[in-house]
Amino acid sequence: MLLFILALGFLAVLSASLFLWGYHEGKSAGIRQYRKECSECALSHGRQQHD
């Protein structure tokens, strides 16, 4: 019974850590994409103002 509880706890911790890792990776990828779009937008607006 104790082994079952320990295994269940281990699986819960493992799944939670994988979920948080995936969430963090997705969030950082989204931030990188947002920054890229912002820089492209700023560059295109800058060109339009100078031309």
mmCIF file of N, CA and C in Angstrom:
data_model
loop_
_atom_site.group_PDB
_atom_site.id
_atom_site.type_symbol
_atom_site.label_atom_id
_atom_site.label_comp_id
_atom_site.label_asym_id
_atom_site.label_seq_id
_atom_site.Cartn_x
_atom_site.Cartn_y
_atom_site.Cartn_z
ATOM 1 N N MET A 1 0.830 -1.205 0.000
ATOM 2 C CA MET A 1 0.000 0.000 0.000
ATOM 3 C C MET A 1 0.872 1.267 0.000
ATOM 4 N N LEU A 2 1.912 1.260 0.813
ATOM 5 C CA LEU A 2 2.814 2.410 0.866
ATOM 6 C C LEU A 2 3.508 2.615 -0.481
ATOM 7 N N LEU A 3 3.888 1.509 -1.120
ATOM 8 C CA LEU A 3 4.531 1.596 -2.429
ATOM 9 C C LEU A 3 3.585 2.217 -3.459
ATOM 10 N N PHE A 4 2.324 1.846 -3.387
ATOM 11 C CA PHE A 4 1.318 2.402 -4.299
ATOM 12 C C PHE A 4 1.182 3.917 -4.098
ATOM 13 N N ILE A 5 1.150 4.362 -2.854
ATOM 14 C CA ILE A 5 1.030 5.789 -2.546
ATOM 15 C C ILE A 5 2.272 6.542 -3.026
ATOM 16 N N LEU A 6 3.450 5.954 -2.808
ATOM 17 C CA LEU A 6 4.684 6.589 -3.273
ATOM 18 C C LEU A 6 4.724 6.683 -4.798
ATOM 19 N N ALA A 7 4.300 5.616 -5.465
ATOM 20 C CA ALA A 7 4.279 5.622 -6.929
ATOM 21 C C ALA A 7 3.293 6.665 -7.445
ATOM 22 N N LEU A 8 2.154 6.767 -6.801
ATOM 23 C CA LEU A 8 1.152 7.750 -7.193
ATOM 24 C C LEU A 8 1.684 9.176 -6.990
ATOM 25 N N GLY A 9 2.352 9.402 -5.888
ATOM 26 C CA GLY A 9 2.949 10.712 -5.625
ATOM 27 C C GLY A 9 4.033 11.049 -6.632
ATOM 28 N N PHE A 10 4.855 10.051 -6.970
ATOM 29 C CA PHE A 10 5.916 10.260 -7.956
ATOM 30 C C PHE A 10 5.326 10.632 -9.311
ATOM 31 N N LEU A 11 4.280 9.920 -9.716
ATOM 32 C CA LEU A 11 3.643 10.219 -10.998
ATOM 33 C C LEU A 11 2.999 11.606 -10.988
ATOM 34 N N ALA A 12 2.428 11.991 -9.863
ATOM 35 C CA ALA A 12 1.817 13.321 -9.766
ATOM 36 C C ALA A 12 2.878 14.415 -9.898
ATOM 37 N N VAL A 13 3.999 14.244 -9.223
ATOM 38 C CA VAL A 13 5.081 15.230 -9.303
ATOM 39 C C VAL A 13 5.660 15.275 -10.715
ATOM 40 N N LEU A 14 5.846 14.122 -11.318
ATOM 41 C CA LEU A 14 6.392 14.056 -12.670
ATOM 42 C C LEU A 14 5.468 14.744 -13.671
ATOM 43 N N SER A 15 4.186 14.445 -13.601
ATOM 44 C CA SER A 15 3.255 15.055 -14.548
ATOM 45 C C SER A 15 3.151 16.562 -14.325
ATOM 46 N N ALA A 16 3.177 17.000 -13.070
ATOM 47 C CA ALA A 16 3.116 18.438 -12.788
ATOM 48 C C ALA A 16 4.358 19.149 -13.318
ATOM 49 N N SER A 17 5.527 18.543 -13.138
ATOM 50 C CA SER A 17 6.753 19.186 -13.611
ATOM 51 C C SER A 17 6.795 19.231 -15.138
ATOM 52 N N LEU A 18 6.331 18.169 -15.793
ATOM 53 C CA LEU A 18 6.288 18.177 -17.257
ATOM 54 C C LEU A 18 5.297 19.216 -17.767
ATOM 55 N N PHE A 19 4.162 19.336 -17.087
ATOM 56 C CA PHE A 19 3.168 20.335 -17.474
ATOM 57 C C PHE A 19 3.739 21.745 -17.348
ATOM 58 N N LEU A 20 4.392 22.021 -16.226
ATOM 59 C CA LEU A 20 4.961 23.354 -16.009
ATOM 60 C C LEU A 20 6.094 23.644 -16.985
ATOM 61 N N TRP A 21 6.906 22.626 -17.296
ATOM 62 C CA TRP A 21 7.987 22.802 -18.266
ATOM 63 C C TRP A 21 7.405 23.131 -19.641
ATOM 64 N N GLY A 22 6.375 22.392 -20.038
ATOM 65 C CA GLY A 22 5.735 22.652 -21.326
ATOM 66 C C GLY A 22 5.096 24.026 -21.381
ATOM 67 N N TYR A 23 4.479 24.426 -20.280
ATOM 68 C CA TYR A 23 3.861 25.753 -20.208
ATOM 69 C C TYR A 23 4.923 26.839 -20.341
ATOM 70 N N HIS A 24 6.045 26.654 -19.647
ATOM 71 C CA HIS A 24 7.132 27.638 -19.699
ATOM 72 C C HIS A 24 7.717 27.720 -21.108
ATOM 73 N N GLU A 25 7.928 26.562 -21.749
ATOM 74 C CA GLU A 25 8.485 26.555 -23.107
ATOM 75 C C GLU A 25 7.538 27.246 -24.081
ATOM 76 N N GLY A 26 6.260 26.955 -23.959
ATOM 77 C CA GLY A 26 5.282 27.584 -24.843
ATOM 78 C C GLY A 26 5.197 29.080 -24.626
ATOM 79 N N LYS A 27 5.274 29.492 -23.381
ATOM 80 C CA LYS A 27 5.196 30.911 -23.045
ATOM 81 C C LYS A 27 6.420 31.649 -23.581
ATOM 82 N N SER A 28 7.610 31.073 -23.418
ATOM 83 C CA SER A 28 8.814 31.748 -23.902
ATOM 84 C C SER A 28 8.837 31.790 -25.431
ATOM 85 N N ALA A 29 8.310 30.746 -26.086
ATOM 86 C CA ALA A 29 8.239 30.764 -27.547
ATOM 87 C C ALA A 29 7.267 31.845 -28.008
ATOM 88 N N GLY A 30 6.166 32.000 -27.296
ATOM 89 C CA GLY A 30 5.206 33.046 -27.632
ATOM 90 C C GLY A 30 5.799 34.430 -27.455
ATOM 91 N N ILE A 31 6.578 34.615 -26.402
ATOM 92 C CA ILE A 31 7.219 35.910 -26.156
ATOM 93 C C ILE A 31 8.235 36.208 -27.255
ATOM 94 N N ARG A 32 9.008 35.189 -27.675
ATOM 95 C CA ARG A 32 9.974 35.394 -28.762
ATOM 96 C C ARG A 32 9.255 35.793 -30.050
ATOM 97 N N GLN A 33 8.144 35.119 -30.352
ATOM 98 C CA GLN A 33 7.385 35.429 -31.562
ATOM 99 C C GLN A 33 6.828 36.853 -31.489
ATOM 100 N N TYR A 34 6.326 37.234 -30.321
ATOM 101 C CA TYR A 34 5.774 38.581 -30.135
ATOM 102 C C TYR A 34 6.858 39.639 -30.335
ATOM 103 N N ARG A 35 8.043 39.403 -29.772
ATOM 104 C CA ARG A 35 9.136 40.367 -29.926
ATOM 105 C C ARG A 35 9.558 40.486 -31.389
ATOM 106 N N LYS A 36 9.571 39.347 -32.091
ATOM 107 C CA LYS A 36 9.944 39.363 -33.504
ATOM 108 C C LYS A 36 8.936 40.186 -34.302
ATOM 109 N N GLU A 37 7.645 39.962 -34.042
ATOM 110 C CA GLU A 37 6.616 40.716 -34.749
ATOM 111 C C GLU A 37 6.708 42.206 -34.415
ATOM 112 N N CYS A 38 6.971 42.525 -33.159
ATOM 113 C CA CYS A 38 7.082 43.932 -32.759
ATOM 114 C C CYS A 38 8.253 44.607 -33.459
ATOM 115 N N SER A 39 9.389 43.913 -33.533
ATOM 116 C CA SER A 39 10.553 44.524 -34.175
ATOM 117 C C SER A 39 10.309 44.698 -35.671
ATOM 118 N N GLU A 40 9.645 43.722 -36.312
ATOM 119 C CA GLU A 40 9.332 43.857 -37.733
ATOM 120 C C GLU A 40 8.365 45.013 -37.957
ATOM 121 N N CYS A 41 7.393 45.138 -37.061
ATOM 122 C CA CYS A 41 6.412 46.217 -37.170
ATOM 123 C C CYS A 41 7.096 47.573 -36.991
ATOM 124 N N ALA A 42 7.963 47.682 -36.011
ATOM 125 C CA ALA A 42 8.669 48.941 -35.756
ATOM 126 C C ALA A 42 9.562 49.296 -36.940
ATOM 127 N N LEU A 43 10.216 48.297 -37.522
ATOM 128 C CA LEU A 43 11.077 48.564 -38.678
ATOM 129 C C LEU A 43 10.252 49.031 -39.868
ATOM 130 N N SER A 44 9.128 48.383 -40.114
ATOM 131 C CA SER A 44 8.312 48.774 -41.261
ATOM 132 C C SER A 44 7.714 50.163 -41.054
ATOM 133 N N HIS A 45 7.306 50.495 -39.843
ATOM 134 C CA HIS A 45 6.775 51.833 -39.573
ATOM 135 C C HIS A 45 7.886 52.879 -39.668
ATOM 136 N N GLY A 46 9.068 52.518 -39.246
ATOM 137 C CA GLY A 46 10.197 53.439 -39.339
ATOM 138 C C GLY A 46 10.537 53.753 -40.782
ATOM 139 N N ARG A 47 10.507 52.738 -41.646
ATOM 140 C CA ARG A 47 10.793 52.943 -43.060
ATOM 141 C C ARG A 47 9.739 53.844 -43.699
ATOM 142 N N GLN A 48 8.483 53.629 -43.344
ATOM 143 C CA GLN A 48 7.414 54.427 -43.942
ATOM 144 C C GLN A 48 7.538 55.897 -43.555
ATOM 145 N N GLN A 49 7.967 56.175 -42.348
ATOM 146 C CA GLN A 49 8.081 57.560 -41.905
ATOM 147 C C GLN A 49 9.268 58.260 -42.562
ATOM 148 N N HIS A 50 10.351 57.529 -42.824
ATOM 149 C CA HIS A 50 11.547 58.142 -43.392
ATOM 150 C C HIS A 50 11.463 58.293 -44.899
ATOM 151 N N ASP A 51 10.640 57.487 -45.566
ATOM 152 C CA ASP A 51 10.559 57.545 -47.039
ATOM 153 C C ASP A 51 9.772 58.729 -47.539
#
